[in-house]
C-alpha cells in the first residue's frame, strides 16, 4: 500500500510540474514605492507564484521550504510591478558582490522573463542581484541571451532577516505586446542561489527539451491598459582632450541626440543624430597573417541594442557602417599619401523594429555615411590634392520574420549598400527557416542567400545555401548539415564572409547527463566531423574530426579536454592569394585541456593548454591560457589574463610576382617561419555602489613572425626552396591599450562617464626578442596617445516633461 501511495505522489508531482503554471495579476491605483518592503496593501491581495523547481544542476527537483521564493505581480497604465521574496535560512551567507550593469558577479540574483505575445519565441529578461545591481537581455533559442540590449526600468533589492526582497518596475516602453484589451503574457521567474550554484524557475524548464523560451508560464488579468505615449529623448554632450607627440594638445566638444518613439505598442523607432562613439571600447588588434580580414566586435550601443531581428541569416556585420573606406588612394610617380582616414564618419542612423499580433516581425535599419577623402602630396611640386576614397553611402537592412506554432519561423532578409557615383554597390537577399516539431524534439533549418554586386565594370552574382537537421532533446542528440557557396557569392558590403567556392558536410553527435551524479553536476561529450570540397575541382579543402568532453564537478570545478585529427592532406585555396592556386596542408593531430575553479571562492584560476603536431619536419604549435582572479571584497576585484601561443616551422604566404617586380610574374613565395604571440590583459573594478563604478582595462599585445627559409609554391601545391629571395618579410607588432573609467548611473537611463585612454602601436620588420625592452620602448611620449573625455547622457521621458512645455 505504501508503494501505491508513493507511486501516486510521484505521478501527481510529475503532472503538476509538467503543466504550464498560470498567475493572476491585478490593476493598481495605489502608488508603488520601490523600497524593498512590499508594504503597500495591494500587494497582499494578489495571488502568489511559488513552488519553484530546480533548473540546474538537478533538473526537476522541488526547492526546499527554507529556500522558497514568493512572487507577486501588479500593473497600472504605465508599467508592470514585480515583488519577490527570496527566503534563505542563512541570510548572512547570501553572496552579494557589487558590479556594474549587466555583470552578475558573484551574487544571488532574481529574474523575470516576459513574452508579451506568449508565442514562445523571445523573452525580455530583467534581473536584479542581491547587491541591488541590474541586468537585462533579449533571449531567443536561436541566438541565446543578448546583454547588449539595455532597457530603462527601476528596481530595489534589500537583504532582510529572512533572506532578501526585490521590487521591480518595468515600463511598458521596455516591452512588446499586442493591443488586445485582454492580455495573456508568457512569464517565468528565475532565481540563483549562488553559493550553492543552484538555479530555480517558477515554471519548470525541462532540460530534456531543446528550448528555453517556450517553457514559460502565463500571467493573466492584464486588461484595458491605456499605455502612455512612448517617446524618449537621450541628449548627450562630450568633451575630449587629445594629446600626443605629433600635435599640440587640443580639446573638442561634441553633442548629439538619440530618439526612441513607440509607433504603437509593438513597433519602435530608434534614431541616432550626430553620433558620438568616442568612448566605445578599443579593438583587440592582432598580427593578422591570414588571407582574410580581422573581424572585430561591435562596441557601439546603437548597433548592438535590440538588433536580434537584424541578425537573422547572419548577413549583417555592423562594423561595415563607419568602417574603413572601401577604396584606397591611387598615387602617381613622385606622390605620397599624407592622410588616409581609418574610418568613415556617420551622419545618422535609424531603425524600426517590432512584431504584429499575428507574429510577423518587421525590422528596418538605415544609416548614411559621409564623403571621405584622402590627401596626396607631390614630393616635387609640394602640391596637395584630395582623392575621394568613400562616397556618400546609404546602408539598408530589411527583415520580415514570421513566427508560427510558437517554436518555428520563416524569414526574408535583404541588405543593400548604395554608394553615390561610380563606386561599387551590393545587394544580398536571403530566405531563412527554422522549423521545430510540436514537442521540440527535432529541428529542420537552413537558408538560401543570393548576392548581386555591381562593381561598375562587372556584375557578380552568387549563391550561399545551407540545410541542417537535428534531434534537439534527450540525453543523446545529433546534428547534420550541408552547405554550398558559389565562387562569386559576396555579402561583404554589409556582411562578412571569408570562404567561398566550396561545398561541405558537417555532423555532430553528443551525449549529456540531465541530472547530477555522485561525481558530476554536469557532463557532456560530443564528436564532430567536418569535410569541405573545392566546388570546381572537387579537391578536399578540409577534413577533420574532433572529440570534446566538458564537465562540472560537485564542487563546481570545470574540467574539459578535446582531441582533434586531420587524417589526410588538404588543399588550401586561400593562403596563396591567387585565383586557382592552392598549397597543400599536412595531416595534423592536436588537443587541449581546460580547468576553471569555482568562482565563488575569492581566488580562482582558469588554465587552458593546447598543442598540435603536423606531419612536417619540426612543425609544431603549442600554447596556454592562464587567468588568475581575486575578489578582495564585494567592491574590489582584479583579473589577469596571459595568453601565449607559438607555431614552429609554420608555412605561409609572404610575397608574389604581382607585388614584387624582382620576382617572376607567376611566382608565389612562402616562408618557413616561427610565429609567436603574447597577450596580457588586466581588468579590475572598484564599485562604490551598483550604480557607481571605477573600471580599468589594460592590454599589452606582442606578436612577431620570424622567417627562416623561403619557398616557391609550385603548380601541384608543393613547396620548393627559393634561395634567391632576400627581402625582409619579418613582421613585428606591439600594441598597448589602457582604459580607466568612472561610470555613474545617476538616474534611470542617465549616465555620467569620465574616461582616460592611452594607446600606442609599433609595426616594423625588426624583431627585438627582449620582452621587457619591447614594453618599455612603447611606453614613451613619442608613441603614446592620450585622451581624457567626459560624457553626460540624460534620459528624458516625454510623459514626465510634457506639462513643463
PDB file of C-alpha atoms in Angstrom, residues 534 541 571-583 665-668 670 712-718:
ATOM      1  CA  UNK A 534      36.530  22.887 -53.586  1.00  0.00           C
ATOM      2  CA  UNK A 541      39.880  21.573 -48.665  1.00  0.00           C
ATOM      3  CA  UNK A 571      44.192  21.650 -50.464  1.00  0.00           C
ATOM      4  CA  UNK A 572      44.283  25.269 -49.273  1.00  0.00           C
ATOM      5  CA  UNK A 573      42.899  27.588 -51.969  1.00  0.00           C
ATOM      6  CA  UNK A 574      43.003  30.715 -49.798  1.00  0.00           C
ATOM      7  CA  UNK A 575      46.576  31.038 -48.484  1.00  0.00           C
ATOM      8  CA  UNK A 576      48.200  31.598 -51.961  1.00  0.00           C
ATOM      9  CA  UNK A 577      46.124  34.787 -52.503  1.00  0.00           C
ATOM     10  CA  UNK A 578      45.715  33.969 -56.189  1.00  0.00           C
ATOM     11  CA  UNK A 579      42.722  32.598 -58.039  1.00  0.00           C
ATOM     12  CA  UNK A 580      43.002  28.895 -58.891  1.00  0.00           C
ATOM     13  CA  UNK A 581      46.228  28.258 -56.941  1.00  0.00           C
ATOM     14  CA  UNK A 582      46.480  26.123 -53.841  1.00  0.00           C
ATOM     15  CA  UNK A 583      49.000  24.833 -51.317  1.00  0.00           C
ATOM     16  CA  UNK A 665      55.072  37.343 -62.621  1.00  0.00           C
ATOM     17  CA  UNK A 666      53.551  33.974 -61.658  1.00  0.00           C
ATOM     18  CA  UNK A 667      55.755  33.385 -58.609  1.00  0.00           C
ATOM     19  CA  UNK A 668      54.174  32.881 -55.174  1.00  0.00           C
ATOM     20  CA  UNK A 670      56.040  31.140 -48.934  1.00  0.00           C
ATOM     21  CA  UNK A 712      58.222  28.902 -54.199  1.00  0.00           C
ATOM     22  CA  UNK A 713      54.750  27.442 -54.479  1.00  0.00           C
ATOM     23  CA  UNK A 714      54.565  25.002 -57.377  1.00  0.00           C
ATOM     24  CA  UNK A 715      51.536  24.311 -59.547  1.00  0.00           C
ATOM     25  CA  UNK A 716      50.984  20.979 -57.748  1.00  0.00           C
ATOM     26  CA  UNK A 717      50.661  22.734 -54.374  1.00  0.00           C
ATOM     27  CA  UNK A 718      54.081  21.644 -53.095  1.00  0.00           C
TER      28      UNK A 718
END
